[in-house]
PDB file of C-alpha atoms in Angstrom:
ATOM      1  CA  MET M   1       0.000   0.000   0.000  1.00 34.00           C
ATOM      2  CA  THR M   2       2.694   2.448   1.006  1.00 37.00           C
ATOM      3  CA  THR M   3       4.800   1.777  -2.069  1.00 37.00           C
ATOM      4  CA  ASP M   4       1.722   1.987  -4.264  1.00 40.00           C
ATOM      5  CA  GLN M   5       0.867   5.374  -2.781  1.00 40.00           C
ATOM      6  CA  GLN M   6       4.420   6.554  -3.072  1.00 43.00           C
ATOM      7  CA  SER M   7       4.683   5.730  -6.751  1.00 42.00           C
ATOM      8  CA  LYS M   8       1.326   7.389  -7.356  1.00 46.00           C
ATOM      9  CA  VAL M   9       2.574  10.495  -5.591  1.00 48.00           C
ATOM     10  CA  ASN M  10       5.655  10.645  -7.752  1.00 46.00           C
ATOM     11  CA  GLY M  11       3.851   9.793 -10.951  1.00 47.00           C
ATOM     12  CA  VAL M  12       1.050  12.278 -10.432  1.00 48.00           C
ATOM     13  CA  LYS M  13       2.988  15.101  -8.847  1.00 46.00           C
ATOM     14  CA  HIS M  14       5.075  15.495 -11.934  1.00 44.00           C
ATOM     15  CA  ARG M  15       2.051  15.875 -14.205  1.00 47.00           C
ATOM     16  CA  HIS M  16       0.238  18.259 -11.892  1.00 47.00           C
ATOM     17  CA  ARG M  17       3.080  20.599 -11.051  1.00 51.00           C
ATOM     18  CA  THR M  18       2.498  22.333 -14.349  1.00 46.00           C
ATOM     19  CA  GLU M  19      -1.218  22.820 -13.727  1.00 66.00           C
ATOM     20  CA  GLY M  20      -1.792  26.249 -12.240  1.00 77.00           C
ATOM     21  CA  PRO M  21      -4.989  28.279 -12.145  1.00 84.00           C
ATOM     22  CA  GLN M  22      -4.090  29.989 -15.457  1.00 88.00           C
ATOM     23  CA  ARG M  23      -5.473  27.412 -17.867  1.00 89.00           C
ATOM     24  CA  HIS M  24      -8.727  27.200 -15.901  1.00 92.00           C
ATOM     25  CA  ILE M  25      -9.095  30.964 -16.050  1.00 94.00           C
ATOM     26  CA  VAL M  26      -8.497  30.736 -19.815  1.00 94.00           C
ATOM     27  CA  VAL M  27     -11.291  28.121 -20.057  1.00 94.00           C
ATOM     28  CA  PHE M  28     -13.495  30.435 -17.964  1.00 95.00           C
ATOM     29  CA  VAL M  29     -12.809  33.418 -20.250  1.00 95.00           C
ATOM     30  CA  PHE M  30     -13.522  31.301 -23.345  1.00 96.00           C
ATOM     31  CA  SER M  31     -16.787  30.117 -21.746  1.00 96.00           C
ATOM     32  CA  ILE M  32     -17.793  33.727 -21.058  1.00 96.00           C
ATOM     33  CA  VAL M  33     -16.966  34.734 -24.647  1.00 96.00           C
ATOM     34  CA  LEU M  34     -18.949  31.801 -26.113  1.00 96.00           C
ATOM     35  CA  THR M  35     -21.895  32.668 -23.842  1.00 96.00           C
ATOM     36  CA  LEU M  36     -21.724  36.344 -24.825  1.00 96.00           C
ATOM     37  CA  ILE M  37     -21.701  35.461 -28.540  1.00 95.00           C
ATOM     38  CA  ALA M  38     -24.809  33.295 -28.032  1.00 95.00           C
ATOM     39  CA  PHE M  39     -26.707  35.957 -26.048  1.00 95.00           C
ATOM     40  CA  ALA M  40     -25.614  38.755 -28.413  1.00 94.00           C
ATOM     41  CA  ALA M  41     -26.748  36.798 -31.476  1.00 92.00           C
ATOM     42  CA  VAL M  42     -30.228  36.464 -29.966  1.00 93.00           C
ATOM     43  CA  ALA M  43     -30.409  40.002 -28.540  1.00 90.00           C
ATOM     44  CA  ALA M  44     -29.344  41.530 -31.881  1.00 86.00           C
ATOM     45  CA  GLY M  45     -32.143  39.699 -33.705  1.00 78.00           C
ATOM     46  CA  GLY M  46     -32.892  40.333 -37.363  1.00 70.00           C
ATOM     47  CA  VAL M  47     -30.397  37.729 -38.505  1.00 73.00           C
ATOM     48  CA  ASN M  48     -31.539  34.626 -40.371  1.00 85.00           C
ATOM     49  CA  PRO M  49     -33.148  32.413 -37.636  1.00 86.00           C
ATOM     50  CA  THR M  50     -31.667  29.191 -39.047  1.00 89.00           C
ATOM     51  CA  PHE M  51     -28.190  30.722 -38.887  1.00 90.00           C
ATOM     52  CA  THR M  52     -28.798  31.850 -35.297  1.00 92.00           C
ATOM     53  CA  VAL M  53     -29.975  28.381 -34.228  1.00 92.00           C
ATOM     54  CA  VAL M  54     -26.919  26.708 -35.755  1.00 93.00           C
ATOM     55  CA  LEU M  55     -24.619  29.325 -34.195  1.00 93.00           C
ATOM     56  CA  LEU M  56     -26.227  28.825 -30.743  1.00 94.00           C
ATOM     57  CA  LEU M  57     -25.831  25.049 -30.902  1.00 95.00           C
ATOM     58  CA  ILE M  58     -22.178  25.332 -31.985  1.00 96.00           C
ATOM     59  CA  MET M  59     -21.435  27.757 -29.112  1.00 96.00           C
ATOM     60  CA  ALA M  60     -23.098  25.382 -26.603  1.00 96.00           C
ATOM     61  CA  VAL M  61     -21.254  22.292 -27.848  1.00 96.00           C
ATOM     62  CA  LEU M  62     -17.905  24.121 -27.854  1.00 96.00           C
ATOM     63  CA  GLN M  63     -18.451  25.297 -24.278  1.00 96.00           C
ATOM     64  CA  VAL M  64     -19.432  21.817 -23.107  1.00 95.00           C
ATOM     65  CA  PHE M  65     -16.321  20.330 -24.750  1.00 94.00           C
ATOM     66  CA  LEU M  66     -14.124  22.942 -23.040  1.00 94.00           C
ATOM     67  CA  GLN M  67     -15.613  22.445 -19.593  1.00 95.00           C
ATOM     68  CA  MET M  68     -15.764  18.653 -19.701  1.00 95.00           C
ATOM     69  CA  GLY M  69     -12.267  18.466 -21.188  1.00 94.00           C
ATOM     70  CA  PHE M  70     -10.479  20.807 -18.812  1.00 93.00           C
ATOM     71  CA  TRP M  71     -12.644  21.227 -15.706  1.00 93.00           C
ATOM     72  CA  MET M  72     -13.744  17.599 -15.544  1.00 93.00           C
ATOM     73  CA  HIS M  73     -10.330  16.421 -16.847  1.00 92.00           C
ATOM     74  CA  LEU M  74     -11.730  14.237 -19.631  1.00 92.00           C
ATOM     75  CA  LYS M  75      -8.818  15.274 -21.854  1.00 91.00           C
ATOM     76  CA  ASP M  76      -6.327  13.801 -19.332  1.00 90.00           C
ATOM     77  CA  LYS M  77      -4.823  10.340 -19.653  1.00 89.00           C
ATOM     78  CA  GLY M  78      -6.676   7.369 -18.162  1.00 89.00           C
ATOM     79  CA  HIS M  79     -10.166   8.696 -18.852  1.00 93.00           C
ATOM     80  CA  LEU M  80     -11.224   6.173 -21.494  1.00 95.00           C
ATOM     81  CA  LEU M  81     -14.003   4.601 -19.387  1.00 95.00           C
ATOM     82  CA  PRO M  82     -15.444   7.973 -18.268  1.00 96.00           C
ATOM     83  CA  ILE M  83     -15.478   9.084 -21.918  1.00 96.00           C
ATOM     84  CA  ILE M  84     -17.275   5.870 -22.911  1.00 96.00           C
ATOM     85  CA  PHE M  85     -19.817   6.381 -20.092  1.00 97.00           C
ATOM     86  CA  MET M  86     -20.502   9.984 -21.107  1.00 96.00           C
ATOM     87  CA  LEU M  87     -20.631   9.240 -24.842  1.00 96.00           C
ATOM     88  CA  GLY M  88     -23.039   6.377 -24.087  1.00 97.00           C
ATOM     89  CA  GLY M  89     -25.223   8.759 -22.088  1.00 97.00           C
ATOM     90  CA  PHE M  90     -25.122  11.461 -24.774  1.00 97.00           C
ATOM     91  CA  PHE M  91     -25.853   8.870 -27.486  1.00 97.00           C
ATOM     92  CA  ILE M  92     -29.039   7.691 -25.766  1.00 97.00           C
ATOM     93  CA  ALA M  93     -30.006  11.288 -24.907  1.00 97.00           C
ATOM     94  CA  GLY M  94     -29.472  12.299 -28.546  1.00 96.00           C
ATOM     95  CA  THR M  95     -31.558   9.351 -29.753  1.00 97.00           C
ATOM     96  CA  CYS M  96     -34.429  10.448 -27.475  1.00 96.00           C
ATOM     97  CA  ILE M  97     -34.225  14.022 -28.776  1.00 96.00           C
ATOM     98  CA  ILE M  98     -34.165  12.962 -32.448  1.00 95.00           C
ATOM     99  CA  MET M  99     -37.061  10.589 -31.773  1.00 95.00           C
ATOM    100  CA  ALA M 100     -39.152  13.332 -30.139  1.00 94.00           C
ATOM    101  CA  LEU M 101     -38.436  15.885 -32.867  1.00 92.00           C
ATOM    102  CA  TYR M 102     -39.152  13.401 -35.662  1.00 92.00           C
ATOM    103  CA  TRP M 103     -42.390  12.403 -33.944  1.00 89.00           C
ATOM    104  CA  VAL M 104     -43.561  16.006 -33.706  1.00 88.00           C
ATOM    105  CA  TRP M 105     -42.542  16.889 -37.275  1.00 82.00           C
ATOM    106  CA  TRP M 106     -44.182  13.755 -38.682  1.00 75.00           C
ATOM    107  CA  ASP M 107     -47.494  15.458 -39.471  1.00 62.00           C
TER     108      ASP M 107
ATOM    109  CA  MET T   1      -8.792  15.060  13.381  1.00 44.00           C
ATOM    110  CA  THR T   2      -5.304  15.725  14.706  1.00 47.00           C
ATOM    111  CA  THR T   3      -3.784  12.869  12.723  1.00 51.00           C
ATOM    112  CA  ALA T   4      -5.470  14.012   9.546  1.00 49.00           C
ATOM    113  CA  HIS T   5      -4.271  17.586  10.011  1.00 49.00           C
ATOM    114  CA  ALA T   6      -0.785  16.403  10.866  1.00 48.00           C
ATOM    115  CA  GLU T   7      -0.815  14.175   7.791  1.00 52.00           C
ATOM    116  CA  ALA T   8      -1.738  17.090   5.562  1.00 49.00           C
ATOM    117  CA  ALA T   9       0.788  19.405   7.203  1.00 53.00           C
ATOM    118  CA  ASN T  10       3.602  16.879   6.860  1.00 55.00           C
ATOM    119  CA  GLY T  11       2.805  16.415   3.237  1.00 55.00           C
ATOM    120  CA  THR T  12       2.353  12.681   3.736  1.00 68.00           C
ATOM    121  CA  LEU T  13      -1.083  12.913   2.146  1.00 83.00           C
ATOM    122  CA  PRO T  14      -0.703  11.951  -1.533  1.00 85.00           C
ATOM    123  CA  HIS T  15      -0.829  14.695  -4.117  1.00 82.00           C
ATOM    124  CA  GLU T  16      -4.129  13.474  -5.565  1.00 88.00           C
ATOM    125  CA  PRO T  17      -5.705  12.071  -2.396  1.00 91.00           C
ATOM    126  CA  GLU T  18      -8.932  11.205  -4.256  1.00 92.00           C
ATOM    127  CA  ARG T  19      -7.029   8.598  -6.286  1.00 90.00           C
ATOM    128  CA  ALA T  20      -4.786   7.281  -3.517  1.00 91.00           C
ATOM    129  CA  THR T  21      -6.963   4.292  -2.612  1.00 93.00           C
ATOM    130  CA  ALA T  22      -8.758   1.723  -4.782  1.00 93.00           C
ATOM    131  CA  GLU T  23     -11.985   2.797  -3.086  1.00 94.00           C
ATOM    132  CA  GLY T  24     -11.407   6.410  -4.054  1.00 94.00           C
ATOM    133  CA  ARG T  25     -10.618   5.528  -7.678  1.00 95.00           C
ATOM    134  CA  ASN T  26     -13.695   3.298  -7.887  1.00 96.00           C
ATOM    135  CA  LYS T  27     -15.842   6.064  -6.432  1.00 96.00           C
ATOM    136  CA  VAL T  28     -14.698   8.496  -9.113  1.00 96.00           C
ATOM    137  CA  LEU T  29     -15.193   5.922 -11.895  1.00 96.00           C
ATOM    138  CA  ALA T  30     -18.648   4.941 -10.651  1.00 97.00           C
ATOM    139  CA  PHE T  31     -19.596   8.584 -10.442  1.00 97.00           C
ATOM    140  CA  TRP T  32     -18.838   8.932 -14.147  1.00 97.00           C
ATOM    141  CA  LEU T  33     -21.281   6.089 -14.798  1.00 97.00           C
ATOM    142  CA  PHE T  34     -23.849   7.976 -12.715  1.00 98.00           C
ATOM    143  CA  LEU T  35     -23.230  11.144 -14.739  1.00 97.00           C
ATOM    144  CA  GLY T  36     -23.760   9.140 -17.945  1.00 97.00           C
ATOM    145  CA  GLY T  37     -27.145   8.115 -16.509  1.00 97.00           C
ATOM    146  CA  GLU T  38     -27.875  11.742 -15.604  1.00 97.00           C
ATOM    147  CA  ALA T  39     -27.154  12.700 -19.213  1.00 97.00           C
ATOM    148  CA  VAL T  40     -29.846  10.212 -20.311  1.00 97.00           C
ATOM    149  CA  LEU T  41     -32.282  11.604 -17.720  1.00 97.00           C
ATOM    150  CA  PHE T  42     -31.815  15.188 -18.858  1.00 98.00           C
ATOM    151  CA  GLY T  43     -31.833  14.020 -22.491  1.00 97.00           C
ATOM    152  CA  THR T  44     -35.355  12.652 -22.087  1.00 97.00           C
ATOM    153  CA  LEU T  45     -36.495  15.902 -20.442  1.00 98.00           C
ATOM    154  CA  PHE T  46     -34.916  17.949 -23.252  1.00 97.00           C
ATOM    155  CA  ALA T  47     -36.615  15.681 -25.807  1.00 97.00           C
ATOM    156  CA  THR T  48     -39.999  16.236 -24.125  1.00 96.00           C
ATOM    157  CA  PHE T  49     -39.419  19.973 -23.959  1.00 97.00           C
ATOM    158  CA  LEU T  50     -38.363  20.244 -27.610  1.00 95.00           C
ATOM    159  CA  ALA T  51     -41.425  18.276 -28.697  1.00 95.00           C
ATOM    160  CA  LEU T  52     -43.873  20.411 -26.679  1.00 95.00           C
ATOM    161  CA  ARG T  53     -42.304  23.870 -26.665  1.00 93.00           C
ATOM    162  CA  ASN T  54     -44.778  25.381 -29.138  1.00 93.00           C
ATOM    163  CA  GLN T  55     -47.917  23.927 -27.519  1.00 93.00           C
ATOM    164  CA  THR T  56     -48.792  27.038 -25.518  1.00 93.00           C
ATOM    165  CA  ASN T  57     -52.553  26.381 -25.195  1.00 92.00           C
ATOM    166  CA  ASP T  58     -53.264  30.159 -25.447  1.00 93.00           C
ATOM    167  CA  GLY T  59     -50.921  30.752 -22.481  1.00 93.00           C
ATOM    168  CA  PRO T  60     -47.707  32.803 -22.684  1.00 95.00           C
ATOM    169  CA  SER T  61     -45.136  31.713 -25.275  1.00 94.00           C
ATOM    170  CA  ALA T  62     -41.413  31.434 -24.674  1.00 94.00           C
ATOM    171  CA  ASN T  63     -40.780  34.670 -26.560  1.00 92.00           C
ATOM    172  CA  GLU T  64     -43.264  36.630 -24.432  1.00 93.00           C
ATOM    173  CA  LEU T  65     -42.133  35.107 -21.167  1.00 94.00           C
ATOM    174  CA  PHE T  66     -38.348  35.085 -20.980  1.00 95.00           C
ATOM    175  CA  HIS T  67     -36.180  38.033 -19.990  1.00 94.00           C
ATOM    176  CA  LEU T  68     -32.617  37.545 -21.182  1.00 94.00           C
ATOM    177  CA  PRO T  69     -30.856  39.749 -18.549  1.00 95.00           C
ATOM    178  CA  LEU T  70     -32.101  37.496 -15.741  1.00 96.00           C
ATOM    179  CA  VAL T  71     -30.987  34.367 -17.616  1.00 97.00           C
ATOM    180  CA  ALA T  72     -27.603  35.950 -18.378  1.00 97.00           C
ATOM    181  CA  ALA T  73     -27.115  36.758 -14.682  1.00 97.00           C
ATOM    182  CA  ALA T  74     -27.994  33.187 -13.650  1.00 97.00           C
ATOM    183  CA  THR T  75     -25.653  31.815 -16.323  1.00 97.00           C
ATOM    184  CA  PHE T  76     -22.782  34.016 -15.154  1.00 97.00           C
ATOM    185  CA  ILE T  77     -23.285  33.049 -11.493  1.00 98.00           C
ATOM    186  CA  LEU T  78     -23.291  29.327 -12.260  1.00 97.00           C
ATOM    187  CA  LEU T  79     -20.252  29.617 -14.541  1.00 97.00           C
ATOM    188  CA  VAL T  80     -18.277  31.427 -11.830  1.00 97.00           C
ATOM    189  CA  SER T  81     -19.315  28.775  -9.288  1.00 97.00           C
ATOM    190  CA  SER T  82     -17.969  26.075 -11.596  1.00 97.00           C
ATOM    191  CA  LEU T  83     -14.637  27.925 -11.680  1.00 96.00           C
ATOM    192  CA  THR T  84     -14.561  28.270  -7.877  1.00 97.00           C
ATOM    193  CA  SER T  85     -15.077  24.524  -7.531  1.00 96.00           C
ATOM    194  CA  VAL T  86     -12.084  23.966  -9.868  1.00 96.00           C
ATOM    195  CA  PHE T  87     -10.065  26.175  -7.506  1.00 96.00           C
ATOM    196  CA  ALA T  88     -11.368  24.165  -4.532  1.00 96.00           C
ATOM    197  CA  ILE T  89      -9.973  20.958  -6.047  1.00 95.00           C
ATOM    198  CA  GLN T  90      -6.662  22.684  -6.829  1.00 94.00           C
ATOM    199  CA  ALA T  91      -6.462  23.830  -3.188  1.00 94.00           C
ATOM    200  CA  MET T  92      -7.193  20.223  -2.153  1.00 95.00           C
ATOM    201  CA  HIS T  93      -4.305  19.035  -4.341  1.00 92.00           C
ATOM    202  CA  ARG T  94      -2.054  21.502  -2.494  1.00 91.00           C
ATOM    203  CA  ASN T  95      -3.366  20.058   0.809  1.00 91.00           C
ATOM    204  CA  ASN T  96      -4.520  23.542   1.758  1.00 93.00           C
ATOM    205  CA  ILE T  97      -7.624  22.899   3.859  1.00 94.00           C
ATOM    206  CA  ALA T  98      -8.353  26.559   4.643  1.00 95.00           C
ATOM    207  CA  GLN T  99      -8.388  27.549   0.976  1.00 96.00           C
ATOM    208  CA  LEU T 100     -10.328  24.411   0.060  1.00 96.00           C
ATOM    209  CA  ARG T 101     -13.010  25.324   2.612  1.00 97.00           C
ATOM    210  CA  ASN T 102     -13.188  28.939   1.425  1.00 97.00           C
ATOM    211  CA  TRP T 103     -13.602  27.968  -2.242  1.00 97.00           C
ATOM    212  CA  LEU T 104     -16.274  25.414  -1.319  1.00 98.00           C
ATOM    213  CA  ILE T 105     -18.150  28.024   0.744  1.00 98.00           C
ATOM    214  CA  LEU T 106     -17.967  30.462  -2.169  1.00 98.00           C
ATOM    215  CA  THR T 107     -19.277  27.744  -4.507  1.00 98.00           C
ATOM    216  CA  VAL T 108     -22.227  27.098  -2.189  1.00 98.00           C
ATOM    217  CA  LEU T 109     -23.004  30.819  -1.890  1.00 98.00           C
ATOM    218  CA  LEU T 110     -22.994  31.228  -5.685  1.00 98.00           C
ATOM    219  CA  GLY T 111     -25.224  28.156  -5.953  1.00 98.00           C
ATOM    220  CA  LEU T 112     -27.639  29.783  -3.500  1.00 98.00           C
ATOM    221  CA  GLY T 113     -27.581  32.957  -5.607  1.00 98.00           C
ATOM    222  CA  PHE T 114     -28.466  30.962  -8.713  1.00 98.00           C
ATOM    223  CA  LEU T 115     -31.259  29.150  -6.898  1.00 98.00           C
ATOM    224  CA  GLY T 116     -32.606  32.449  -5.539  1.00 98.00           C
ATOM    225  CA  LEU T 117     -32.787  33.881  -9.070  1.00 98.00           C
ATOM    226  CA  GLU T 118     -34.590  30.774 -10.308  1.00 98.00           C
ATOM    227  CA  ILE T 119     -37.125  30.886  -7.459  1.00 97.00           C
ATOM    228  CA  TYR T 120     -37.711  34.594  -8.190  1.00 97.00           C
ATOM    229  CA  GLU T 121     -38.132  33.816 -11.918  1.00 97.00           C
ATOM    230  CA  PHE T 122     -40.632  30.993 -11.339  1.00 97.00           C
ATOM    231  CA  SER T 123     -42.659  33.000  -8.818  1.00 97.00           C
ATOM    232  CA  GLU T 124     -42.845  35.942 -11.244  1.00 96.00           C
ATOM    233  CA  TYR T 125     -44.152  33.617 -13.971  1.00 96.00           C
ATOM    234  CA  VAL T 126     -46.774  32.087 -11.701  1.00 96.00           C
ATOM    235  CA  ARG T 127     -47.956  35.333 -10.077  1.00 95.00           C
ATOM    236  CA  HIS T 128     -47.728  37.893 -12.883  1.00 94.00           C
ATOM    237  CA  GLU T 129     -47.726  35.955 -16.135  1.00 93.00           C
ATOM    238  CA  GLU T 130     -50.314  33.296 -15.224  1.00 93.00           C
ATOM    239  CA  PHE T 131     -47.861  30.670 -16.337  1.00 95.00           C
ATOM    240  CA  GLY T 132     -48.311  27.715 -13.977  1.00 95.00           C
ATOM    241  CA  MET T 133     -47.372  24.057 -14.131  1.00 95.00           C
ATOM    242  CA  THR T 134     -50.726  23.134 -15.765  1.00 95.00           C
ATOM    243  CA  THR T 135     -51.124  26.152 -18.077  1.00 95.00           C
ATOM    244  CA  SER T 136     -49.923  24.358 -21.202  1.00 96.00           C
ATOM    245  CA  ALA T 137     -47.821  21.456 -22.430  1.00 96.00           C
ATOM    246  CA  PHE T 138     -45.044  24.030 -22.897  1.00 96.00           C
ATOM    247  CA  SER T 139     -45.302  25.194 -19.266  1.00 97.00           C
ATOM    248  CA  SER T 140     -45.285  21.617 -17.904  1.00 97.00           C
ATOM    249  CA  ALA T 141     -42.248  20.704 -20.000  1.00 97.00           C
ATOM    250  CA  PHE T 142     -40.504  23.960 -19.021  1.00 97.00           C
ATOM    251  CA  TYR T 143     -41.034  23.596 -15.270  1.00 98.00           C
ATOM    252  CA  THR T 144     -40.109  19.903 -15.338  1.00 98.00           C
ATOM    253  CA  LEU T 145     -36.840  20.432 -17.219  1.00 98.00           C
ATOM    254  CA  VAL T 146     -35.658  23.681 -15.591  1.00 98.00           C
ATOM    255  CA  GLY T 147     -37.067  22.676 -12.192  1.00 97.00           C
ATOM    256  CA  PHE T 148     -35.237  19.364 -12.325  1.00 97.00           C
ATOM    257  CA  HIS T 149     -32.009  21.234 -12.951  1.00 98.00           C
ATOM    258  CA  GLY T 150     -32.837  23.589 -10.078  1.00 98.00           C
ATOM    259  CA  ALA T 151     -33.452  20.578  -7.826  1.00 98.00           C
ATOM    260  CA  HIS T 152     -29.984  19.301  -8.803  1.00 98.00           C
ATOM    261  CA  VAL T 153     -28.495  22.650  -7.806  1.00 98.00           C
ATOM    262  CA  ALA T 154     -30.355  22.510  -4.467  1.00 98.00           C
ATOM    263  CA  PHE T 155     -29.107  18.978  -3.859  1.00 98.00           C
ATOM    264  CA  GLY T 156     -25.550  20.037  -4.733  1.00 98.00           C
ATOM    265  CA  ILE T 157     -25.732  22.942  -2.278  1.00 98.00           C
ATOM    266  CA  ALA T 158     -26.871  20.631   0.541  1.00 98.00           C
ATOM    267  CA  TRP T 159     -24.259  18.001  -0.368  1.00 98.00           C
ATOM    268  CA  ILE T 160     -21.291  20.384  -0.553  1.00 98.00           C
ATOM    269  CA  SER T 161     -22.432  22.113   2.666  1.00 98.00           C
ATOM    270  CA  LEU T 162     -22.396  18.758   4.488  1.00 98.00           C
ATOM    271  CA  LEU T 163     -18.926  18.043   3.075  1.00 97.00           C
ATOM    272  CA  ILE T 164     -17.688  21.418   4.357  1.00 97.00           C
ATOM    273  CA  GLY T 165     -18.970  20.395   7.792  1.00 97.00           C
ATOM    274  CA  GLN T 166     -17.323  16.991   7.569  1.00 96.00           C
ATOM    275  CA  LEU T 167     -14.063  18.583   6.455  1.00 95.00           C
ATOM    276  CA  SER T 168     -13.874  20.599   9.670  1.00 92.00           C
ATOM    277  CA  TYR T 169     -14.061  17.586  11.986  1.00 92.00           C
ATOM    278  CA  LYS T 170     -12.510  14.833   9.858  1.00 94.00           C
ATOM    279  CA  GLY T 171      -9.974  16.920   7.988  1.00 93.00           C
ATOM    280  CA  LEU T 172      -8.641  16.135   4.542  1.00 93.00           C
ATOM    281  CA  THR T 173      -7.922  12.404   4.289  1.00 93.00           C
ATOM    282  CA  VAL T 174      -7.941   9.719   1.607  1.00 93.00           C
ATOM    283  CA  VAL T 175     -11.530   9.055   2.766  1.00 94.00           C
ATOM    284  CA  THR T 176     -12.890  12.606   2.582  1.00 95.00           C
ATOM    285  CA  ALA T 177     -10.956  13.669  -0.548  1.00 96.00           C
ATOM    286  CA  PRO T 178     -12.845  11.434  -3.028  1.00 96.00           C
ATOM    287  CA  LYS T 179     -16.152  12.755  -1.673  1.00 97.00           C
ATOM    288  CA  ILE T 180     -15.090  16.335  -2.307  1.00 97.00           C
ATOM    289  CA  TYR T 181     -13.700  15.490  -5.756  1.00 97.00           C
ATOM    290  CA  VAL T 182     -16.908  13.701  -6.776  1.00 97.00           C
ATOM    291  CA  SER T 183     -19.075  16.598  -5.553  1.00 98.00           C
ATOM    292  CA  ALA T 184     -17.007  18.957  -7.739  1.00 97.00           C
ATOM    293  CA  MET T 185     -17.610  16.661 -10.749  1.00 97.00           C
ATOM    294  CA  TYR T 186     -21.332  16.824  -9.978  1.00 98.00           C
ATOM    295  CA  TRP T 187     -21.196  20.611  -9.803  1.00 98.00           C
ATOM    296  CA  HIS T 188     -19.427  20.880 -13.175  1.00 97.00           C
ATOM    297  CA  PHE T 189     -22.020  18.564 -14.687  1.00 97.00           C
ATOM    298  CA  ILE T 190     -24.814  20.831 -13.401  1.00 97.00           C
ATOM    299  CA  ASP T 191     -23.108  23.729 -15.142  1.00 97.00           C
ATOM    300  CA  VAL T 192     -22.812  21.699 -18.372  1.00 97.00           C
ATOM    301  CA  VAL T 193     -26.551  20.930 -18.254  1.00 98.00           C
ATOM    302  CA  TRP T 194     -27.252  24.629 -17.705  1.00 98.00           C
ATOM    303  CA  VAL T 195     -25.304  25.480 -20.888  1.00 97.00           C
ATOM    304  CA  PHE T 196     -27.831  23.380 -22.824  1.00 97.00           C
ATOM    305  CA  ILE T 197     -30.767  24.835 -20.872  1.00 97.00           C
ATOM    306  CA  PHE T 198     -29.912  28.472 -21.507  1.00 96.00           C
ATOM    307  CA  THR T 199     -29.253  27.632 -25.162  1.00 96.00           C
ATOM    308  CA  VAL T 200     -32.190  25.335 -25.926  1.00 96.00           C
ATOM    309  CA  VAL T 201     -34.859  26.694 -23.572  1.00 97.00           C
ATOM    310  CA  TYR T 202     -34.178  30.420 -23.286  1.00 96.00           C
ATOM    311  CA  LEU T 203     -32.192  31.508 -26.349  1.00 95.00           C
ATOM    312  CA  LEU T 204     -33.945  29.208 -28.848  1.00 94.00           C
ATOM    313  CA  GLY T 205     -37.229  30.256 -27.185  1.00 93.00           C
ATOM    314  CA  LYS T 206     -36.420  33.861 -28.059  1.00 91.00           C
ATOM    315  CA  VAL T 207     -35.443  32.983 -31.616  1.00 89.00           C
ATOM    316  CA  GLY T 208     -38.713  31.055 -32.065  1.00 75.00           C
TER     317      GLY T 208
END
């Protein structure tokens, strides 16, 4: 147990020394900018609605990628299973959403 | 308590205490599975909302109802709280219990601010806009989806508050660290769900 812990300490310390608050503040600033673009696009109005919808969805997906990648550490090594779990969840969620939309648009 | 504090002060606590034991690693992994399930849960609520969002039954529509400044304020508060919970985990990795506690308290306070705004928003809709749970299919879908997210925020506030309490009498150990780490994952996930809510419910509601 002790040796296991020790090696973990050494292995992990090295990787995490480089991680300061800076990159998280960068992610935060990017999130704010993406949010502002989305709100501004809607507040401005007048633009082609289809374009606005696509823009909004892209901004949301980008922000989710940023936050899950950096804040929830999915981009780090050893996160294969968590990524599979989340992709599985999003896949089923997406299927439900497509099903519901298709159902409503049917007639 | 003394041993735990001494451990942290001596630096004998591992750098990532949440991953120091098999139990801790399993807890984190299992929590990812839970979050995958949560994604499915919210996915079904989003699907219901998207299907019913134009069925206003002569009640208020999304475009008439929503005020973007309030939503922007709520979004900003929740985004900042996600950042403060990142800082909490970084303080935990430095074994700095005082900073960890302060960041967690700040996270809880911001969560309370968000919840307060949401309660204000809902009560305005019910009292002044005659937009209740049973007004229309749109209103039912709206309150179920956004309310479910709000309930998650409320649960997170209670959970993190209890962990702050536990931290003060058990200290930071390989037992308490995974709990704090997992609660931060939960909090980030709540913020991720909110990104989709403010996009799909509020902004798309304004676009039409």
